[in-house]
Amino acid sequence: MSRLDLFIDRMVSQRACLDHAAEITAGQPGPVFELGLGNGRTFHHMREIMPERDIYVFERAIASNPDSTPAEDRVFLGDVYETLPEALKRFGATARLIHADLGGHNLAKNDAFARAISPYIEPLLDRGGVMVSSDRMYFDYLQEIPLPQAAVEGRCFLYQRG
Amino acid sequence: MSRLDLFIDRMVSQRACLDHAAEITAGQPGPVFELGLGNGRTFHHMREIMPERDIYVFERAIASNPDSTPAEDRVFLGDVYETLPEALKRFGATARLIHADLGGHNLAKNDAFARAISPYIEPLLDRGGVMVSSDRMYFDYLQEIPLPQAAVEGRCFLYQRG
């Protein structure tokens, strides 16, 4: 399996999981959080499948395609270890959907970051809210739920607050 | 259709076209040229599907994942307007397969680059050789050939020297 194969599986699984998460949270209130914007492709997709949602983006520095750049008042700019607690103060446990693609090249580094960031993400989700992640996360009370059929096992992870 | 949808179609089509081109050129002699390395995912795939081929990479500066970095003597470092004529001098019209993903965000810029670079690519291919491109190219005597079934029309292009 080539790196291109793995990458395609990851992108296809990300899309399938986001579509699925949007479906199972439809009609319930609450904002959506996108952790990491990158060039904005996934944010563009999230806006398309959840046009009615307020989507807040957490990013160190905005460097996205102009087509996929969030409004200024929808951005938490800075270090996630500071901006996620800010978001908790502002919104409480009301997020309906949170997406994170931490994905660097270094698997061990990604895993360490996933462990470190999990306790900052967990308190943000409302009951029934869903977290979509490209890496395995380490939550105390969110539960891993099955992937949709179009996703590839291990390339994306879904968690829900019961 | 979101930018994520388009991107997935482009990556899936690129893989399908490369697999197809490798298949229809199998067993015939000649080197393979990869124009642009980027992070090396596609190069990694090309090495996997054509382990017997010499694959030469044309790039301004190598910045690929360590897993996907070509040997030094397989790299033409510099501006393609200089390195492609060098390759023609060295190899003549012997290339079996050439792949290019010029793909920037700016479609008009990509198209202008495709027009400008086409005459530099065309003389490198041997008879029966195949060019795989993410952009429409402008050749005088290479012929566009049908895409394989897994590719999406307009997301990848195949050309062959008759």
Short mmCIF file of C-alpha atoms in Angstrom, two decimals:
data_model
loop_
_atom_site.label_atom_id
_atom_site.label_comp_id
_atom_site.label_asym_id
_atom_site.label_seq_id
_atom_site.Cartn_x
_atom_site.Cartn_y
_atom_site.Cartn_z
CA MET A 1 0.00 0.00 0.00
CA SER A 2 1.50 3.32 -1.08
CA ARG A 3 1.41 6.63 0.76
CA LEU A 4 -0.98 7.81 -1.97
CA ASP A 5 -3.32 4.88 -1.20
CA LEU A 6 -3.22 5.69 2.53
CA PHE A 7 -3.84 9.37 1.87
CA ILE A 8 -6.84 8.69 -0.39
CA ASP A 9 -8.29 6.34 2.26
CA ARG A 10 -7.82 9.05 4.88
CA MET A 11 -9.52 11.76 2.80
CA VAL A 12 -12.41 9.50 1.73
CA SER A 13 -12.91 8.38 5.35
CA GLN A 14 -12.78 11.96 6.64
CA ARG A 15 -15.51 12.99 4.21
CA ALA A 16 -17.67 9.93 4.96
CA CYS A 17 -17.36 10.48 8.73
CA LEU A 18 -18.16 14.20 8.49
CA ASP A 19 -21.20 13.50 6.31
CA HIS A 20 -22.34 10.83 8.79
CA ALA A 21 -21.75 13.06 11.84
CA ALA A 22 -23.66 15.93 10.20
CA GLU A 23 -26.53 13.54 9.52
CA ILE A 24 -26.82 12.12 13.03
CA THR A 25 -26.62 15.58 14.66
CA ALA A 26 -28.97 17.31 12.20
CA GLY A 27 -31.69 19.45 13.76
CA GLN A 28 -29.97 19.68 17.15
CA PRO A 29 -28.65 23.06 18.28
CA GLY A 30 -25.03 24.06 18.87
CA PRO A 31 -21.93 25.31 17.08
CA VAL A 32 -19.39 23.29 15.12
CA PHE A 33 -15.64 23.49 15.80
CA GLU A 34 -12.93 22.85 13.19
CA LEU A 35 -9.53 22.32 14.82
CA GLY A 36 -6.91 23.25 12.24
CA LEU A 37 -7.82 24.92 8.98
CA GLY A 38 -4.86 24.17 6.71
CA ASN A 39 -5.76 25.13 3.17
CA GLY A 40 -9.45 24.99 4.06
CA ARG A 41 -10.69 22.10 1.89
CA THR A 42 -12.36 20.31 4.80
CA PHE A 43 -13.79 23.56 6.19
CA HIS A 44 -15.26 24.21 2.70
CA HIS A 45 -16.92 20.79 2.83
CA MET A 46 -18.25 21.35 6.35
CA ARG A 47 -19.85 24.64 5.30
CA GLU A 48 -21.46 22.87 2.39
CA ILE A 49 -22.97 19.99 4.40
CA MET A 50 -23.93 22.17 7.41
CA PRO A 51 -24.97 25.54 5.92
CA GLU A 52 -27.15 26.35 8.93
CA ARG A 53 -24.35 25.93 11.52
CA ASP A 54 -21.97 28.46 13.03
CA ILE A 55 -18.58 26.92 12.32
CA TYR A 56 -15.67 28.19 14.45
CA VAL A 57 -12.11 27.54 13.32
CA PHE A 58 -9.15 27.08 15.68
CA GLU A 59 -5.84 27.84 14.00
CA ARG A 60 -2.43 29.38 14.75
CA ALA A 61 -2.28 31.39 11.54
CA ILE A 62 -4.78 31.54 8.67
CA ALA A 63 -3.23 30.43 5.37
CA SER A 64 -6.24 28.99 3.54
CA ASN A 65 -7.45 29.29 -0.01
CA PRO A 66 -9.51 32.53 -0.33
CA ASP A 67 -12.57 30.36 -1.20
CA SER A 68 -12.31 28.66 2.17
CA THR A 69 -11.43 31.37 4.65
CA PRO A 70 -13.71 31.83 7.68
CA ALA A 71 -15.04 35.25 8.73
CA GLU A 72 -12.80 36.92 11.30
CA ASP A 73 -15.36 36.60 14.09
CA ARG A 74 -15.48 32.83 13.50
CA VAL A 75 -11.78 32.28 14.19
CA PHE A 76 -10.02 31.43 17.45
CA LEU A 77 -6.50 32.47 16.58
CA GLY A 78 -3.62 31.06 18.61
CA ASP A 79 -2.48 28.01 20.52
CA VAL A 80 -5.26 25.42 21.01
CA TYR A 81 -4.15 24.90 24.62
CA GLU A 82 -5.30 28.47 25.20
CA THR A 83 -8.12 28.86 22.67
CA LEU A 84 -10.02 25.65 23.58
CA PRO A 85 -10.37 26.74 27.25
CA GLU A 86 -11.51 30.17 25.97
CA ALA A 87 -14.16 28.44 23.84
CA LEU A 88 -15.29 26.40 26.85
CA LYS A 89 -15.70 29.59 28.88
CA ARG A 90 -17.68 31.24 26.07
CA PHE A 91 -19.88 28.34 24.88
CA GLY A 92 -19.90 25.83 27.75
CA ALA A 93 -20.66 22.22 26.77
CA THR A 94 -22.76 23.09 23.72
CA ALA A 95 -20.72 21.99 20.65
CA ARG A 96 -22.68 19.72 18.34
CA LEU A 97 -19.80 18.53 16.17
CA ILE A 98 -16.01 18.87 16.48
CA HIS A 99 -13.58 17.90 13.73
CA ALA A 100 -9.82 17.55 14.06
CA ASP A 101 -7.21 16.46 11.54
CA LEU A 102 -4.00 16.71 13.54
CA GLY A 103 -2.28 14.73 10.80
CA GLY A 104 1.43 15.38 10.54
CA HIS A 105 3.86 12.90 9.02
CA ASN A 106 5.13 11.71 12.39
CA LEU A 107 2.74 9.10 13.83
CA ALA A 108 4.28 9.10 17.32
CA LYS A 109 4.05 12.91 17.51
CA ASN A 110 0.41 12.84 16.31
CA ASP A 111 -0.45 10.27 18.99
CA ALA A 112 1.23 12.30 21.73
CA PHE A 113 -0.68 15.39 20.59
CA ALA A 114 -3.96 13.44 20.47
CA ARG A 115 -3.39 12.30 24.10
CA ALA A 116 -2.52 15.82 25.23
CA ILE A 117 -5.41 17.57 23.48
CA SER A 118 -8.19 15.04 24.26
CA PRO A 119 -9.01 16.48 27.74
CA TYR A 120 -9.30 19.96 26.19
CA ILE A 121 -11.81 18.72 23.57
CA GLU A 122 -13.93 16.41 25.70
CA PRO A 123 -15.73 19.04 27.89
CA LEU A 124 -16.82 21.10 24.85
CA LEU A 125 -19.31 18.59 23.39
CA ASP A 126 -22.99 18.66 24.26
CA ARG A 127 -24.90 15.43 24.96
CA GLY A 128 -25.32 13.60 21.64
CA GLY A 129 -22.54 15.70 20.10
CA VAL A 130 -20.02 13.99 17.84
CA MET A 131 -16.24 14.27 17.45
CA VAL A 132 -14.66 13.31 14.09
CA SER A 133 -10.91 12.74 14.20
CA SER A 134 -8.23 11.46 11.84
CA ASP A 135 -6.34 10.15 14.86
CA ARG A 136 -7.35 7.93 17.77
CA MET A 137 -8.30 10.16 20.70
CA TYR A 138 -8.13 9.49 24.46
CA PHE A 139 -11.43 10.38 26.08
CA ASP A 140 -12.82 9.46 29.49
CA TYR A 141 -16.54 9.63 28.79
CA LEU A 142 -17.03 10.06 25.03
CA GLN A 143 -17.73 6.74 23.37
CA GLU A 144 -16.30 5.46 20.12
CA ILE A 145 -19.14 4.78 17.65
CA PRO A 146 -19.12 2.73 14.40
CA LEU A 147 -17.87 4.31 11.17
CA PRO A 148 -20.18 4.69 8.16
CA GLN A 149 -19.73 2.14 5.37
CA ALA A 150 -17.73 4.40 3.03
CA ALA A 151 -15.02 4.96 5.67
CA VAL A 152 -11.96 2.73 6.15
CA GLU A 153 -11.33 1.34 9.64
CA GLY A 154 -8.37 3.07 11.34
CA ARG A 155 -8.28 6.02 8.91
CA CYS A 156 -10.89 8.02 10.86
CA PHE A 157 -12.47 7.84 14.32
CA LEU A 158 -15.92 8.84 15.59
CA TYR A 159 -16.77 9.62 19.22
CA GLN A 160 -20.10 10.60 20.75
CA ARG A 161 -21.13 11.95 24.12
CA GLY A 162 -23.93 9.73 25.48
CA MET B 1 -19.53 19.97 -4.78
CA SER B 2 -16.95 20.97 -2.16
CA ARG B 3 -13.23 21.54 -2.58
CA LEU B 4 -12.75 18.32 -0.57
CA ASP B 5 -14.93 16.44 -3.10
CA LEU B 6 -12.92 17.86 -6.01
CA PHE B 7 -9.64 17.04 -4.31
CA ILE B 8 -10.66 13.43 -3.61
CA ASP B 9 -11.76 13.03 -7.25
CA ARG B 10 -8.41 14.42 -8.39
CA MET B 11 -6.38 12.08 -6.18
CA VAL B 12 -8.48 9.01 -7.05
CA SER B 13 -8.23 9.84 -10.76
CA GLN B 14 -4.49 10.41 -10.56
CA ARG B 15 -4.00 6.99 -8.99
CA ALA B 16 -6.32 5.26 -11.47
CA CYS B 17 -4.57 6.90 -14.45
CA LEU B 18 -1.09 6.07 -13.16
CA ASP B 19 -2.08 2.44 -12.54
CA HIS B 20 -3.59 2.28 -16.04
CA ALA B 21 -0.57 3.93 -17.70
CA ALA B 22 1.80 1.55 -15.89
CA GLU B 23 -0.27 -1.37 -17.13
CA ILE B 24 -0.40 -0.36 -20.79
CA THR B 25 3.35 0.41 -20.89
CA ALA B 26 4.44 -2.69 -18.92
CA GLY B 27 7.30 -4.68 -20.44
CA GLN B 28 8.45 -1.85 -22.73
CA PRO B 29 11.82 -0.21 -22.04
CA GLY B 30 12.48 3.36 -20.99
CA PRO B 31 12.67 5.60 -17.93
CA VAL B 32 9.80 7.27 -16.07
CA PHE B 33 9.72 11.00 -15.32
CA GLU B 34 7.94 12.59 -12.37
CA LEU B 35 7.56 16.37 -12.82
CA GLY B 36 7.22 17.88 -9.37
CA LEU B 37 7.80 15.82 -6.23
CA GLY B 38 5.96 17.77 -3.54
CA ASN B 39 5.76 15.68 -0.41
CA GLY B 40 6.39 12.55 -2.49
CA ARG B 41 3.12 10.62 -2.07
CA THR B 42 2.65 10.10 -5.80
CA PHE B 43 6.33 9.25 -6.32
CA HIS B 44 5.94 6.65 -3.55
CA HIS B 45 3.00 5.16 -5.44
CA MET B 46 4.89 5.18 -8.76
CA ARG B 47 7.81 3.31 -7.21
CA GLU B 48 5.38 0.75 -5.84
CA ILE B 49 3.56 0.07 -9.14
CA MET B 50 6.73 0.26 -11.31
CA PRO B 51 9.49 -1.27 -9.14
CA GLU B 52 11.55 -2.23 -12.20
CA ARG B 53 11.68 1.32 -13.67
CA ASP B 54 14.24 4.08 -13.28
CA ILE B 55 12.13 7.00 -12.08
CA TYR B 56 13.67 10.47 -12.47
CA VAL B 57 12.24 13.39 -10.52
CA PHE B 58 12.23 17.00 -11.74
CA GLU B 59 11.97 19.47 -8.90
CA ARG B 60 13.23 22.90 -7.84
CA ALA B 61 14.01 21.88 -4.28
CA ILE B 62 13.49 18.52 -2.57
CA ALA B 63 11.15 18.77 0.43
CA SER B 64 9.55 15.33 0.48
CA ASN B 65 8.78 12.92 3.27
CA PRO B 66 11.96 10.87 4.03
CA ASP B 67 10.02 7.71 2.98
CA SER B 68 9.54 9.18 -0.48
CA THR B 69 12.79 10.87 -1.38
CA PRO B 70 14.54 9.84 -4.61
CA ALA B 71 18.25 8.96 -4.76
CA GLU B 72 20.41 11.96 -5.64
CA ASP B 73 21.36 10.59 -9.05
CA ARG B 74 17.66 10.27 -9.92
CA VAL B 75 16.91 13.98 -9.46
CA PHE B 76 17.01 16.79 -12.02
CA LEU B 77 17.24 19.77 -9.69
CA GLY B 78 16.24 23.18 -11.00
CA ASP B 79 13.89 24.96 -13.37
CA VAL B 80 12.01 22.53 -15.68
CA TYR B 81 12.57 24.88 -18.62
CA GLU B 82 16.26 24.00 -18.23
CA THR B 83 16.12 20.47 -16.85
CA LEU B 84 13.67 19.03 -19.41
CA PRO B 85 15.98 20.01 -22.35
CA GLU B 86 18.88 18.48 -20.37
CA ALA B 87 16.90 15.26 -20.05
CA LEU B 88 16.15 15.29 -23.77
CA LYS B 89 19.87 15.60 -24.53
CA ARG B 90 20.68 12.75 -22.16
CA PHE B 91 17.85 10.30 -22.92
CA GLY B 92 16.48 11.33 -26.32
CA ALA B 93 12.89 10.28 -27.02
CA THR B 94 12.93 7.23 -24.75
CA ALA B 95 10.63 8.03 -21.81
CA ARG B 96 7.95 5.38 -21.26
CA LEU B 97 5.76 7.30 -18.84
CA ILE B 98 5.70 10.93 -17.71
CA HIS B 99 3.56 12.21 -14.84
CA ALA B 100 2.87 15.84 -13.99
CA ASP B 101 0.69 17.36 -11.28
CA LEU B 102 1.19 21.08 -11.84
CA GLY B 103 -1.79 21.68 -9.58
CA GLY B 104 -1.76 25.05 -7.88
CA HIS B 105 -4.90 26.81 -6.64
CA ASN B 106 -5.02 29.20 -9.58
CA LEU B 107 -6.65 27.49 -12.57
CA ALA B 108 -5.67 30.19 -15.09
CA LYS B 109 -2.04 30.02 -13.95
CA ASN B 110 -2.05 26.20 -14.19
CA ASP B 111 -3.43 26.38 -17.71
CA ALA B 112 -0.82 28.93 -18.80
CA PHE B 113 1.92 26.72 -17.34
CA ALA B 114 0.46 23.63 -19.08
CA ARG B 115 0.55 25.47 -22.42
CA ALA B 116 4.11 26.68 -21.87
CA ILE B 117 5.51 23.34 -20.68
CA SER B 118 3.77 21.05 -23.21
CA PRO B 119 6.38 21.52 -26.00
CA TYR B 120 9.13 20.68 -23.50
CA ILE B 121 7.44 17.41 -22.52
CA GLU B 122 6.25 16.20 -25.91
CA PRO B 123 9.66 15.29 -27.47
CA LEU B 124 10.70 13.18 -24.47
CA LEU B 125 8.18 10.35 -24.93
CA ASP B 126 9.02 7.22 -26.92
CA ARG B 127 6.45 5.73 -29.33
CA GLY B 128 3.69 4.15 -27.24
CA GLY B 129 4.79 6.16 -24.21
CA VAL B 130 2.11 7.71 -21.98
CA MET B 131 1.77 11.09 -20.28
CA VAL B 132 -0.45 11.36 -17.16
CA SER B 133 -1.43 14.90 -16.20
CA SER B 134 -3.76 16.54 -13.70
CA ASP B 135 -4.21 19.42 -16.17
CA ARG B 136 -5.17 19.52 -19.82
CA MET B 137 -1.99 19.69 -21.90
CA TYR B 138 -1.38 21.20 -25.35
CA PHE B 139 0.43 18.71 -27.55
CA ASP B 140 0.90 18.65 -31.33
CA TYR B 141 1.27 14.93 -31.92
CA LEU B 142 0.47 13.12 -28.67
CA GLN B 143 -3.10 11.87 -28.64
CA GLU B 144 -5.55 12.03 -25.78
CA ILE B 145 -6.66 8.50 -24.84
CA PRO B 146 -9.67 7.36 -22.75
CA LEU B 147 -9.45 7.35 -18.95
CA PRO B 148 -9.82 4.11 -16.98
CA GLN B 149 -13.18 3.51 -15.32
CA ALA B 150 -12.13 4.54 -11.81
CA ALA B 151 -11.06 8.02 -12.98
CA VAL B 152 -13.34 11.05 -13.16
CA GLU B 153 -13.55 12.91 -16.49
CA GLY B 154 -11.75 16.28 -16.34
CA ARG B 155 -9.81 15.46 -13.14
CA CYS B 156 -6.96 13.73 -14.98
CA PHE B 157 -5.77 13.50 -18.60
CA LEU B 158 -3.97 10.73 -20.51
CA TYR B 159 -1.93 11.27 -23.68
CA GLN B 160 -0.06 8.70 -25.77
CA ARG B 161 2.47 8.94 -28.56
CA GLY B 162 1.21 6.84 -31.47
#
